[in-house]
Amino acid sequence: MKGYLRGDGRKGIRNLVAVAYLVECAHHVARKIVAPHDEVAHLIGFPGCFPNPYAQHMMERLCTHPNVGAVVLVSLGCESFDRQGLADTIRASGRPVETLVIQRDGGTRSTIDAGRAAVARLAERIADAPKADMDISELVIGTVCGGSDGTSGITGNPAVGRTFDLLVEAGATCIFEETGELIGCEGIMAERAITPELGREIRASVDKAAAYYATLGFGSFAAGNAEGGLTTIEEKSLGAYAKSGQSPISGLIKPGDIPPRGGLYLMDVVP
């Protein structure tokens, strides 16, 4: 198969224009920009209005993801996000980037119009992005929450796990996540870790998730899970765990991390 070759050597299976809002106040405008271009554009963003190193890091990684070919940044104008720094990082990766500032560019309506024109312009610019042969071992595949019910743990999730096993066997990188929905499974995950040290890290990440939910006063088990037929957090955890398949766990990563090699990774998403 063919992939879109990026400047850092990674390859994407899509060639999207990312439309990224840099504060919640710009979310509406960014969403309207994407609406007529939903086949070529993808909406991402950060809601806060303050300097945030984690958000800066995540937005840099998202905007330079292999599936992204170009970026439109949407700023309100008065937020503290370092939009120039983000644009410089995107440009340095070899991707074209345009920045819109609502307070500078005439307000909501005019910025939406300018943004839609920018998406069309950038989509045309990257249409001929270079492609290269891509092996299965170069794929990076992740799972997301699927809305657990009484059947997901015995139908869809095991199918995902089996697919992960086949991909890992072929050398691909597979990522499962939601440590907060794996409470109770830390022991069996630790046993699958490739080293005892990693096993201890996995246990610690799930313990942290349990403490986090205890501090908040609620867990990941929601009313919709019960309506769907689940009765305990253990049932939900086992269903989520099924998505990981049976391959050895090669590492524990955080959002924004790039796995160093192929294999199965657990993403720790809890602060």
Coordinates of C-alpha atoms in Angstrom, one line a residue:
M1 CA 0.0 0.0 0.0
K2 CA 1.0 3.7 -0.3
G3 CA 1.3 6.3 2.4
Y4 CA 1.8 10.0 2.5
L5 CA 5.5 10.6 3.2
R6 CA 6.1 13.3 5.7
G7 CA 9.3 15.3 6.4
D8 CA 10.2 13.3 9.5
G9 CA 10.0 10.0 7.6
R10 CA 6.7 8.9 9.0
K11 CA 3.8 8.1 6.7
G12 CA 0.1 8.9 6.9
I13 CA -2.8 7.0 5.5
R14 CA -4.8 10.3 5.2
N15 CA -3.9 13.7 3.9
L16 CA -6.1 16.1 6.0
V17 CA -6.2 19.8 6.6
A18 CA -6.4 20.2 10.4
V19 CA -8.5 23.2 11.6
A20 CA -7.3 23.9 15.1
Y21 CA -8.9 26.3 17.5
L22 CA -6.6 27.7 20.2
V23 CA -9.3 28.7 22.7
E24 CA -12.9 27.7 23.3
C25 CA -14.1 31.1 22.1
A26 CA -12.8 30.2 18.7
H27 CA -14.4 26.7 18.7
H28 CA -17.7 27.8 17.0
V29 CA -15.8 29.6 14.1
A30 CA -13.5 26.6 13.6
R31 CA -16.4 24.2 13.5
K32 CA -18.2 26.3 10.9
I33 CA -15.0 26.4 8.8
V34 CA -14.8 22.6 8.8
A35 CA -18.5 22.0 8.1
P36 CA -18.5 22.2 4.2
H37 CA -15.1 20.5 4.0
D38 CA -15.6 17.5 6.3
E39 CA -14.1 15.1 3.8
V40 CA -10.8 16.9 3.7
A41 CA -10.7 18.8 7.0
H42 CA -10.6 17.7 10.6
L43 CA -11.4 19.7 13.7
I44 CA -9.1 19.7 16.7
G45 CA -8.6 22.3 19.5
F46 CA -7.7 23.4 23.0
P47 CA -10.4 25.1 25.1
G48 CA -8.4 26.9 27.7
C49 CA -7.4 30.6 27.8
F50 CA -4.0 30.4 29.6
P51 CA -0.4 29.3 29.0
N52 CA -0.3 25.6 29.1
P53 CA 2.8 23.6 28.2
Y54 CA 0.9 20.3 28.0
A55 CA -1.6 21.8 25.6
Q56 CA 1.2 23.4 23.5
H57 CA 2.9 20.0 23.3
M58 CA -0.3 18.2 22.4
M59 CA -1.3 20.7 19.7
E60 CA 2.2 20.5 18.2
R61 CA 2.0 16.7 18.1
L62 CA -1.6 16.7 16.6
C63 CA -0.8 19.3 14.0
T64 CA 2.3 17.4 12.9
H65 CA 0.6 14.0 12.9
P66 CA 1.4 11.9 9.8
N67 CA -2.3 12.1 8.7
V68 CA -2.1 15.9 8.6
G69 CA -0.9 17.6 5.5
A70 CA -1.7 21.2 6.3
V71 CA -3.1 23.3 9.2
V72 CA -5.4 26.3 9.7
L73 CA -5.1 27.8 13.1
V74 CA -8.1 29.7 14.5
S75 CA -7.3 32.2 17.3
L76 CA -9.7 34.6 19.0
G77 CA -6.8 37.0 19.5
C78 CA -6.7 37.6 23.2
E79 CA -5.9 34.1 24.5
S80 CA -2.5 33.3 25.9
F81 CA -1.8 30.3 23.6
D82 CA 1.4 30.7 21.8
R83 CA 0.0 30.6 18.3
Q84 CA 3.1 31.9 16.6
G85 CA 5.2 29.2 18.3
L86 CA 2.7 26.5 17.1
A87 CA 2.7 27.9 13.6
D88 CA 6.5 27.9 13.5
T89 CA 6.6 24.2 14.6
I90 CA 4.1 23.2 11.9
R91 CA 6.0 25.2 9.3
A92 CA 9.3 23.6 10.3
S93 CA 7.8 20.1 9.8
G94 CA 7.3 21.0 6.1
R95 CA 3.5 21.5 6.4
P96 CA 1.8 24.7 5.1
V97 CA -0.1 26.6 7.8
E98 CA -2.3 29.7 7.9
T99 CA -3.4 31.5 11.0
L100 CA -6.7 33.3 11.4
V101 CA -7.4 35.8 14.3
I102 CA -11.0 36.5 14.7
Q103 CA -10.5 39.9 16.5
R104 CA -8.1 40.9 13.7
D105 CA -9.8 39.5 10.7
G106 CA -13.2 41.1 11.0
G107 CA -15.2 39.0 13.4
T108 CA -17.1 35.7 13.2
R109 CA -18.6 35.8 9.7
S110 CA -15.6 37.1 7.9
T111 CA -13.3 34.7 9.6
I112 CA -15.5 31.7 8.8
D113 CA -15.4 32.8 5.1
A114 CA -11.7 33.3 5.2
G115 CA -11.2 29.9 6.9
R116 CA -13.2 28.0 4.4
A117 CA -11.2 29.6 1.6
A118 CA -8.0 28.7 3.4
V119 CA -9.1 25.0 3.8
A120 CA -9.9 24.9 0.1
R121 CA -6.6 26.5 -0.8
L122 CA -4.5 24.2 1.4
A123 CA -6.4 21.1 0.3
E124 CA -5.5 21.9 -3.3
R125 CA -2.0 22.6 -2.3
I126 CA -1.4 19.3 -0.6
A127 CA -3.4 17.2 -3.1
D128 CA -0.2 16.1 -4.8
A129 CA 1.7 15.3 -1.6
P130 CA 4.4 12.7 -2.2
K131 CA 3.5 9.1 -1.6
A132 CA 5.7 6.1 -0.8
D133 CA 5.4 2.4 -0.3
M134 CA 4.1 1.7 3.2
D135 CA 4.5 -1.6 5.0
I136 CA 2.1 -2.8 7.7
S137 CA 4.9 -2.5 10.2
E138 CA 4.7 1.3 9.7
L139 CA 1.1 1.5 10.8
V140 CA 0.2 3.1 14.2
I141 CA -3.3 2.1 15.2
G142 CA -5.2 3.2 18.3
T143 CA -8.5 2.3 20.0
V144 CA -11.0 4.7 21.5
C145 CA -14.0 4.3 23.9
G146 CA -16.8 2.5 22.1
G147 CA -19.6 3.0 24.6
S148 CA -19.6 -0.1 26.8
D149 CA -22.7 -2.2 27.2
G150 CA -23.6 -5.8 27.9
T151 CA -22.5 -7.1 24.5
S152 CA -19.4 -5.0 23.6
G153 CA -17.1 -7.1 25.8
I154 CA -18.1 -10.3 24.0
T155 CA -18.5 -9.0 20.4
G156 CA -16.9 -5.9 19.1
N157 CA -14.1 -5.6 21.6
P158 CA -12.7 -9.1 21.2
A159 CA -12.7 -8.6 17.4
V160 CA -10.6 -5.5 17.9
G161 CA -8.3 -7.4 20.1
R162 CA -7.9 -10.2 17.6
T163 CA -7.1 -7.5 14.9
F164 CA -4.5 -6.0 17.2
D165 CA -2.9 -9.4 17.6
L166 CA -2.6 -9.8 13.8
L167 CA -1.2 -6.3 13.4
V168 CA 1.3 -6.6 16.2
E169 CA 2.4 -9.9 14.7
A170 CA 3.1 -8.1 11.4
G171 CA 5.2 -5.5 13.2
A172 CA 2.7 -2.7 13.5
T173 CA 2.2 -0.4 16.5
C174 CA -1.1 -0.8 18.4
I175 CA -2.3 1.4 21.3
F176 CA -5.1 0.8 23.8
E177 CA -6.0 3.2 26.5
E178 CA -8.4 4.2 29.2
T179 CA -6.5 3.2 32.3
G180 CA -9.5 4.4 34.3
E181 CA -11.7 1.7 32.6
L182 CA -9.1 -1.0 33.2
I183 CA -9.4 -1.0 37.0
G184 CA -9.2 -4.5 38.2
C185 CA -7.2 -5.7 35.2
E186 CA -3.8 -4.4 36.3
G187 CA -2.6 -7.8 37.4
I188 CA -3.2 -9.6 34.1
M189 CA -1.8 -6.6 32.2
A190 CA 1.3 -6.6 34.3
E191 CA 1.8 -10.3 33.6
R192 CA 1.8 -9.5 29.9
A193 CA 4.4 -6.8 30.2
I194 CA 7.7 -7.5 28.5
T195 CA 9.7 -6.6 31.7
P196 CA 9.0 -6.7 35.4
E197 CA 9.6 -3.0 35.6
L198 CA 7.0 -2.3 33.0
G199 CA 4.6 -4.5 34.9
R200 CA 5.1 -2.4 38.0
E201 CA 4.5 0.8 35.9
I202 CA 1.3 -0.6 34.6
R203 CA 0.1 -1.5 38.1
A204 CA 1.0 2.0 39.3
S205 CA -0.9 3.7 36.4
V206 CA -4.1 1.9 37.2
D207 CA -3.7 2.5 40.9
K208 CA -3.3 6.2 40.0
A209 CA -6.5 6.1 37.9
A210 CA -8.4 4.5 40.8
A211 CA -7.2 7.2 43.2
Y212 CA -8.1 9.9 40.7
Y213 CA -11.7 8.7 40.4
A214 CA -11.9 8.3 44.2
T215 CA -10.8 11.9 44.6
L216 CA -13.4 13.1 42.1
G217 CA -16.1 11.0 43.8
F218 CA -17.1 9.1 40.7
G219 CA -15.7 6.4 38.4
S220 CA -16.0 5.6 34.7
F221 CA -19.1 3.5 35.2
A222 CA -22.0 5.6 33.8
A223 CA -25.8 5.3 33.7
G224 CA -25.6 4.4 30.1
N225 CA -23.4 1.4 30.9
A226 CA -26.0 0.1 33.3
E227 CA -28.9 0.7 30.9
G228 CA -26.9 -1.3 28.3
G229 CA -26.7 -4.3 30.6
L230 CA -23.5 -4.0 32.6
T231 CA -23.7 -4.4 36.4
T232 CA -20.2 -3.7 37.8
I233 CA -17.0 -1.8 37.0
E234 CA -15.3 -5.2 36.7
E235 CA -17.5 -6.2 33.8
K236 CA -16.8 -2.9 32.1
S237 CA -13.1 -3.3 32.7
L238 CA -12.9 -6.8 31.3
G239 CA -14.8 -5.6 28.2
A240 CA -12.3 -2.8 27.7
Y241 CA -9.4 -5.1 28.3
A242 CA -10.6 -7.4 25.5
K243 CA -9.6 -4.7 23.0
S244 CA -6.0 -5.2 23.9
G245 CA -5.8 -8.8 22.5
Q246 CA -3.3 -11.2 23.8
S247 CA 0.1 -9.8 22.6
P248 CA 2.9 -8.9 25.0
I249 CA 2.6 -5.3 26.2
S250 CA 5.7 -3.4 25.0
G251 CA 5.4 -0.1 26.8
L252 CA 3.4 2.5 28.7
I253 CA 3.0 5.9 27.0
K254 CA 1.3 9.2 27.6
P255 CA -0.7 11.3 25.2
G256 CA 1.6 12.9 22.6
D257 CA 4.3 10.2 23.0
I258 CA 5.5 8.5 19.8
P259 CA 6.1 4.8 20.4
P260 CA 9.7 4.0 19.8
R261 CA 9.1 0.7 17.9
G262 CA 6.3 -1.7 16.9
G263 CA 4.3 -3.6 19.5
L264 CA 1.4 -3.2 21.8
Y265 CA 1.3 -0.1 24.1
L266 CA -1.0 1.0 26.9
M267 CA -1.7 4.8 26.9
D268 CA -2.0 6.3 30.4
V269 CA -4.6 9.1 29.9
V270 CA -5.2 9.9 33.6
P271 CA -3.5 13.1 34.9

